[in-house]
mmCIF file of C-alpha atoms and ligand atoms in Angstrom:
data_model
loop_
_atom_site.group_PDB
_atom_site.id
_atom_site.type_symbol
_atom_site.label_atom_id
_atom_site.label_comp_id
_atom_site.label_asym_id
_atom_site.label_seq_id
_atom_site.Cartn_x
_atom_site.Cartn_y
_atom_site.Cartn_z
ATOM 1 C CA UNK A 1 -0.847 16.677 1.357
ATOM 2 C CA UNK A 2 -2.592 16.501 3.927
ATOM 3 C CA UNK A 3 -1.894 13.496 6.537
ATOM 4 C CA UNK A 4 -4.936 11.526 8.071
ATOM 5 C CA UNK A 5 -3.903 8.612 9.957
ATOM 6 C CA UNK A 6 -7.004 5.907 10.368
ATOM 7 C CA UNK A 7 -7.842 3.135 12.199
ATOM 8 C CA UNK A 8 -9.778 0.487 10.392
ATOM 9 C CA UNK A 9 -9.946 -1.879 7.368
ATOM 10 C CA UNK A 10 -8.567 -0.594 4.606
ATOM 11 C CA UNK A 11 -11.089 -2.263 2.105
ATOM 12 C CA UNK A 12 -14.178 0.545 3.457
ATOM 13 C CA UNK A 13 -11.812 3.856 3.372
ATOM 14 C CA UNK A 14 -13.064 5.791 -0.155
ATOM 15 C CA UNK A 15 -10.026 7.147 -1.603
ATOM 16 C CA UNK A 16 -9.116 7.605 -5.460
ATOM 17 C CA UNK A 17 -6.517 5.022 -5.054
ATOM 18 C CA UNK A 18 -6.112 2.180 -2.190
ATOM 19 C CA UNK A 19 -2.660 0.162 -1.569
ATOM 20 C CA UNK A 20 -2.656 -3.354 -1.456
ATOM 21 C CA UNK A 21 0.086 -5.102 0.281
ATOM 22 C CA UNK A 22 0.536 -7.473 -2.522
ATOM 23 C CA UNK A 23 2.189 -11.304 -3.069
ATOM 24 C CA UNK A 24 4.707 -10.988 -6.177
ATOM 25 C CA UNK A 25 2.369 -13.368 -8.114
ATOM 26 C CA UNK A 26 -0.402 -11.042 -7.936
ATOM 27 C CA UNK A 27 -2.389 -13.855 -6.735
ATOM 28 C CA UNK A 28 -3.713 -13.149 -3.387
ATOM 29 C CA UNK A 29 -3.232 -14.184 -0.346
ATOM 30 C CA UNK A 30 -3.744 -13.332 3.483
ATOM 31 C CA UNK A 31 -4.541 -9.957 5.382
ATOM 32 C CA UNK A 32 -4.579 -6.404 3.774
ATOM 33 C CA UNK A 33 -4.330 -8.607 0.201
ATOM 34 C CA UNK A 34 -7.226 -11.281 0.925
ATOM 35 C CA UNK A 35 -9.247 -8.541 2.317
ATOM 36 C CA UNK A 36 -8.777 -6.722 -0.860
ATOM 37 C CA UNK A 37 -9.363 -9.367 -3.198
ATOM 38 C CA UNK A 38 -12.564 -10.102 -1.316
ATOM 39 C CA UNK A 39 -14.333 -6.588 -1.685
ATOM 40 C CA UNK A 40 -13.176 -5.897 -5.194
ATOM 41 C CA UNK A 41 -14.497 -9.721 -6.452
ATOM 42 C CA UNK A 42 -13.164 -12.229 -8.389
ATOM 43 C CA UNK A 43 -12.868 -10.036 -11.504
ATOM 44 C CA UNK A 44 -9.570 -8.083 -9.891
ATOM 45 C CA UNK A 45 -7.990 -11.798 -9.646
ATOM 46 C CA UNK A 46 -8.786 -12.259 -13.783
ATOM 47 C CA UNK A 47 -7.057 -8.896 -14.642
ATOM 48 C CA UNK A 48 -4.063 -9.896 -12.161
ATOM 49 C CA UNK A 49 -3.857 -13.188 -14.347
ATOM 50 C CA UNK A 50 -3.992 -10.869 -18.033
ATOM 51 C CA UNK A 51 -1.504 -8.892 -16.068
ATOM 52 C CA UNK A 52 1.078 -11.308 -15.154
ATOM 53 C CA UNK A 53 0.296 -12.944 -18.532
ATOM 54 C CA UNK A 54 0.711 -9.679 -20.573
ATOM 55 C CA UNK A 55 3.579 -7.810 -18.516
ATOM 56 C CA UNK A 56 4.867 -9.358 -15.792
ATOM 57 C CA UNK A 57 5.739 -12.895 -16.334
ATOM 58 C CA UNK A 58 8.111 -13.370 -13.403
ATOM 59 C CA UNK A 59 5.568 -11.144 -11.325
ATOM 60 C CA UNK A 60 6.399 -7.605 -9.610
ATOM 61 C CA UNK A 61 9.251 -7.175 -8.214
ATOM 62 C CA UNK A 62 9.885 -6.216 -4.272
ATOM 63 C CA UNK A 63 9.193 -2.578 -4.092
ATOM 64 C CA UNK A 64 8.086 -2.065 -7.381
ATOM 65 C CA UNK A 65 4.144 -0.793 -7.748
ATOM 66 C CA UNK A 66 1.210 -1.955 -10.424
ATOM 67 C CA UNK A 67 -2.038 -0.811 -10.937
ATOM 68 C CA UNK A 68 -5.550 -2.338 -12.007
ATOM 69 C CA UNK A 69 -9.375 -1.343 -11.883
ATOM 70 C CA UNK A 70 -10.801 -1.521 -8.165
ATOM 71 C CA UNK A 71 -14.376 -3.086 -8.990
ATOM 72 C CA UNK A 72 -16.259 -2.914 -5.880
ATOM 73 C CA UNK A 73 -14.058 -1.027 -3.836
ATOM 74 C CA UNK A 74 -15.337 2.230 -3.196
ATOM 75 C CA UNK A 75 -11.918 3.879 -4.900
ATOM 76 C CA UNK A 76 -10.673 4.472 -8.865
ATOM 77 C CA UNK A 77 -7.606 2.056 -8.675
ATOM 78 C CA UNK A 78 -5.897 -0.663 -6.624
ATOM 79 C CA UNK A 79 -2.572 0.050 -6.619
ATOM 80 C CA UNK A 80 -0.321 -3.289 -6.093
ATOM 81 C CA UNK A 81 2.953 -2.859 -4.210
ATOM 82 C CA UNK A 82 5.193 -5.773 -2.735
ATOM 83 C CA UNK A 83 6.696 -5.216 0.314
ATOM 84 C CA UNK A 84 9.837 -6.626 1.615
ATOM 85 C CA UNK A 85 10.652 -9.517 3.985
ATOM 86 C CA UNK A 86 12.490 -8.127 7.178
ATOM 87 C CA UNK A 87 14.369 -10.750 7.933
ATOM 88 C CA UNK A 88 15.794 -11.478 4.388
ATOM 89 C CA UNK A 89 15.330 -8.221 1.877
ATOM 90 C CA UNK A 90 16.755 -4.756 2.283
ATOM 91 C CA UNK A 91 14.449 -2.750 4.622
ATOM 92 C CA UNK A 92 15.313 0.480 1.550
ATOM 93 C CA UNK A 93 12.993 -1.429 -0.665
ATOM 94 C CA UNK A 94 10.005 -0.304 1.843
ATOM 95 C CA UNK A 95 10.479 3.447 0.626
ATOM 96 C CA UNK A 96 10.405 2.520 -2.647
ATOM 97 C CA UNK A 97 6.850 0.779 -2.158
ATOM 98 C CA UNK A 98 5.469 3.969 -1.090
ATOM 99 C CA UNK A 99 7.231 6.639 -3.747
ATOM 100 C CA UNK A 100 6.403 3.923 -6.301
ATOM 101 C CA UNK A 101 2.637 4.332 -5.141
ATOM 102 C CA UNK A 102 2.589 7.691 -4.774
ATOM 103 C CA UNK A 103 3.837 8.240 -8.324
ATOM 104 C CA UNK A 104 1.385 6.018 -10.042
ATOM 105 C CA UNK A 105 -0.994 7.607 -8.287
ATOM 106 C CA UNK A 106 -0.115 10.688 -9.649
ATOM 107 C CA UNK A 107 -0.009 8.863 -12.829
ATOM 108 C CA UNK A 108 -3.386 8.028 -12.741
ATOM 109 C CA UNK A 109 -4.760 12.057 -11.470
ATOM 110 C CA UNK A 110 -5.575 10.656 -7.968
ATOM 111 C CA UNK A 111 -5.680 13.251 -5.487
ATOM 112 C CA UNK A 112 -6.726 11.002 -2.592
ATOM 113 C CA UNK A 113 -4.214 7.713 -1.726
ATOM 114 C CA UNK A 114 -5.169 5.286 1.151
ATOM 115 C CA UNK A 115 -2.234 2.822 2.118
ATOM 116 C CA UNK A 116 -2.065 -0.159 4.907
ATOM 117 C CA UNK A 117 1.490 -0.389 6.646
ATOM 118 C CA UNK A 118 2.857 -2.014 3.624
ATOM 119 C CA UNK A 119 4.812 -5.367 5.390
ATOM 120 C CA UNK A 120 4.019 -4.961 9.120
ATOM 121 C CA UNK A 121 1.779 -8.351 9.118
ATOM 122 C CA UNK A 122 3.389 -11.613 7.371
ATOM 123 C CA UNK A 123 6.616 -9.774 6.593
ATOM 124 C CA UNK A 124 7.373 -8.439 9.639
ATOM 125 C CA UNK A 125 8.858 -5.269 9.841
ATOM 126 C CA UNK A 126 8.175 -3.835 12.968
ATOM 127 C CA UNK A 127 5.699 -1.112 13.506
ATOM 128 C CA UNK A 128 7.915 1.404 14.444
ATOM 129 C CA UNK A 129 10.484 0.995 11.785
ATOM 130 C CA UNK A 130 7.572 1.662 9.377
ATOM 131 C CA UNK A 131 6.289 4.251 10.929
ATOM 132 C CA UNK A 132 10.223 5.906 10.613
ATOM 133 C CA UNK A 133 9.934 4.983 6.645
ATOM 134 C CA UNK A 134 6.600 6.302 5.932
ATOM 135 C CA UNK A 135 7.082 9.666 7.612
ATOM 136 C CA UNK A 136 10.795 9.844 6.222
ATOM 137 C CA UNK A 137 9.281 9.699 2.222
ATOM 138 C CA UNK A 138 5.938 11.630 3.425
ATOM 139 C CA UNK A 139 8.071 14.656 4.741
ATOM 140 C CA UNK A 140 9.889 14.467 1.654
ATOM 141 C CA UNK A 141 7.385 13.560 -1.096
ATOM 142 C CA UNK A 142 6.139 16.825 -2.708
ATOM 143 C CA UNK A 143 2.995 16.686 -4.979
ATOM 144 C CA UNK A 144 0.573 19.076 -6.984
ATOM 145 C CA UNK A 145 -1.958 15.953 -7.033
ATOM 146 C CA UNK A 146 -2.181 14.187 -4.280
ATOM 147 C CA UNK A 147 -3.959 16.091 -1.931
ATOM 148 C CA UNK A 148 -4.629 13.983 0.874
ATOM 149 C CA UNK A 149 -2.293 10.255 2.411
ATOM 150 C CA UNK A 150 -4.648 8.213 4.469
ATOM 151 C CA UNK A 151 -2.741 6.035 6.566
ATOM 152 C CA UNK A 152 -4.968 3.140 7.534
ATOM 153 C CA UNK A 153 -3.903 1.041 10.168
ATOM 154 C CA UNK A 154 -5.386 -2.298 11.695
ATOM 155 C CA UNK A 155 -4.740 -2.458 15.333
ATOM 156 C CA UNK A 156 -4.955 0.226 18.289
ATOM 157 C CA UNK A 157 -1.388 -0.554 19.029
ATOM 158 C CA UNK A 158 -0.247 0.236 15.229
ATOM 159 C CA UNK A 159 -2.454 3.015 14.892
ATOM 160 C CA UNK A 160 -0.926 4.487 18.504
ATOM 161 C CA UNK A 161 2.917 4.241 17.326
ATOM 162 C CA UNK A 162 2.040 5.703 13.854
ATOM 163 C CA UNK A 163 0.398 8.850 15.776
ATOM 164 C CA UNK A 164 3.730 9.095 18.055
ATOM 165 C CA UNK A 165 6.014 8.920 15.440
ATOM 166 C CA UNK A 166 4.816 11.095 12.542
ATOM 167 C CA UNK A 167 3.360 13.686 14.745
ATOM 168 C CA UNK A 168 6.750 13.743 16.391
HETATM 169 N N1 AR6 B 201 -7.328 -2.704 6.653
HETATM 170 C C1 AR6 B 201 -5.797 -2.441 7.198
HETATM 171 N N2 AR6 B 201 -5.165 -2.904 7.610
HETATM 172 C C2 AR6 B 201 -4.818 -4.565 6.951
HETATM 173 C C3 AR6 B 201 -6.218 -5.332 7.056
HETATM 174 C C4 AR6 B 201 -7.460 -4.652 6.489
HETATM 175 N N3 AR6 B 201 -8.458 -5.157 5.779
HETATM 176 N N4 AR6 B 201 -5.892 -6.632 7.335
HETATM 177 C C5 AR6 B 201 -4.679 -6.579 7.574
HETATM 178 N N5 AR6 B 201 -4.065 -5.576 7.816
HETATM 179 P P1 AR6 B 201 -0.043 -8.064 5.682
HETATM 180 P P2 AR6 B 201 2.725 -7.980 4.772
HETATM 181 C C6 AR6 B 201 -2.806 -4.842 8.585
HETATM 182 O O1 AR6 B 201 0.049 -9.187 6.264
HETATM 183 O O2 AR6 B 201 3.188 -7.549 5.917
HETATM 184 C C7 AR6 B 201 -0.317 -11.764 2.092
HETATM 185 O O3 AR6 B 201 -0.678 -12.611 2.358
HETATM 186 C C8 AR6 B 201 -1.925 -5.936 8.778
HETATM 187 O O4 AR6 B 201 -2.348 -6.026 10.569
HETATM 188 O O5 AR6 B 201 -1.497 -7.852 4.833
HETATM 189 O O6 AR6 B 201 2.716 -6.812 3.281
HETATM 190 C C9 AR6 B 201 -0.264 -10.990 0.808
HETATM 191 O O7 AR6 B 201 -0.362 -11.986 -0.083
HETATM 192 C C10 AR6 B 201 -0.994 -5.481 8.561
HETATM 193 O O8 AR6 B 201 -0.446 -4.087 9.665
HETATM 194 O O9 AR6 B 201 0.714 -7.333 4.531
HETATM 195 C C11 AR6 B 201 1.579 -11.474 0.686
HETATM 196 O O10 AR6 B 201 1.456 -12.866 0.757
HETATM 197 C C12 AR6 B 201 -0.532 -4.928 7.252
HETATM 198 O O11 AR6 B 201 -1.784 -5.090 6.958
HETATM 199 C C13 AR6 B 201 2.024 -11.045 2.303
HETATM 200 O O12 AR6 B 201 0.584 -11.187 3.070
HETATM 201 C C14 AR6 B 201 0.464 -5.622 6.185
HETATM 202 O O13 AR6 B 201 0.158 -7.054 6.837
HETATM 203 C C15 AR6 B 201 2.420 -9.368 2.051
HETATM 204 O O14 AR6 B 201 3.293 -9.165 3.790
#
């Protein structure tokens, strides 16, 4: 898999799968979740409400992932995953977010997948730790389906940390 590190807004990135750092209720929120819901449009929340009713009455567990359509995003699917809260959850769960998202991308025949830095905003994970976990997952994940993984960072600082850690 080719790894690309990009600075910018993930809602503008063209990829088969876009990953959302979601709230466990799947009802939207701030940060990247808010941006994805705004850009995808209101059909996304309708699908999430239906998903909660049909399959996820208690919401999505931390580290797990689920697929919806992408609506107005330039993607085929959105993969929603819930990151751990740094001060109260086990950070190993962040690894699960990435692995479960990659698996769902493969299940949906996606050749390209774009990730934000899950759990590094409202959920407080230091960007260095995030970069180390992402490097570990991507170094060990082999795929015949996914050709390109795009890591999208929202600030220069986060972009620089990812470049340093992932290219070590
Ligand atoms: N494109 C790419 N990255 C972004 C964008 C964007 N448009 N906007 C923010 N980021 P966060 P979390 C970066 O808080 O920590 C939500 O309210 C941001 O700089 O979006 O997993 C949910 O509903 C940071 O590096 O997600 C949950 O309640 C990264 O995305 C909760 O926040 C993640 O920040 C999830 O918190």
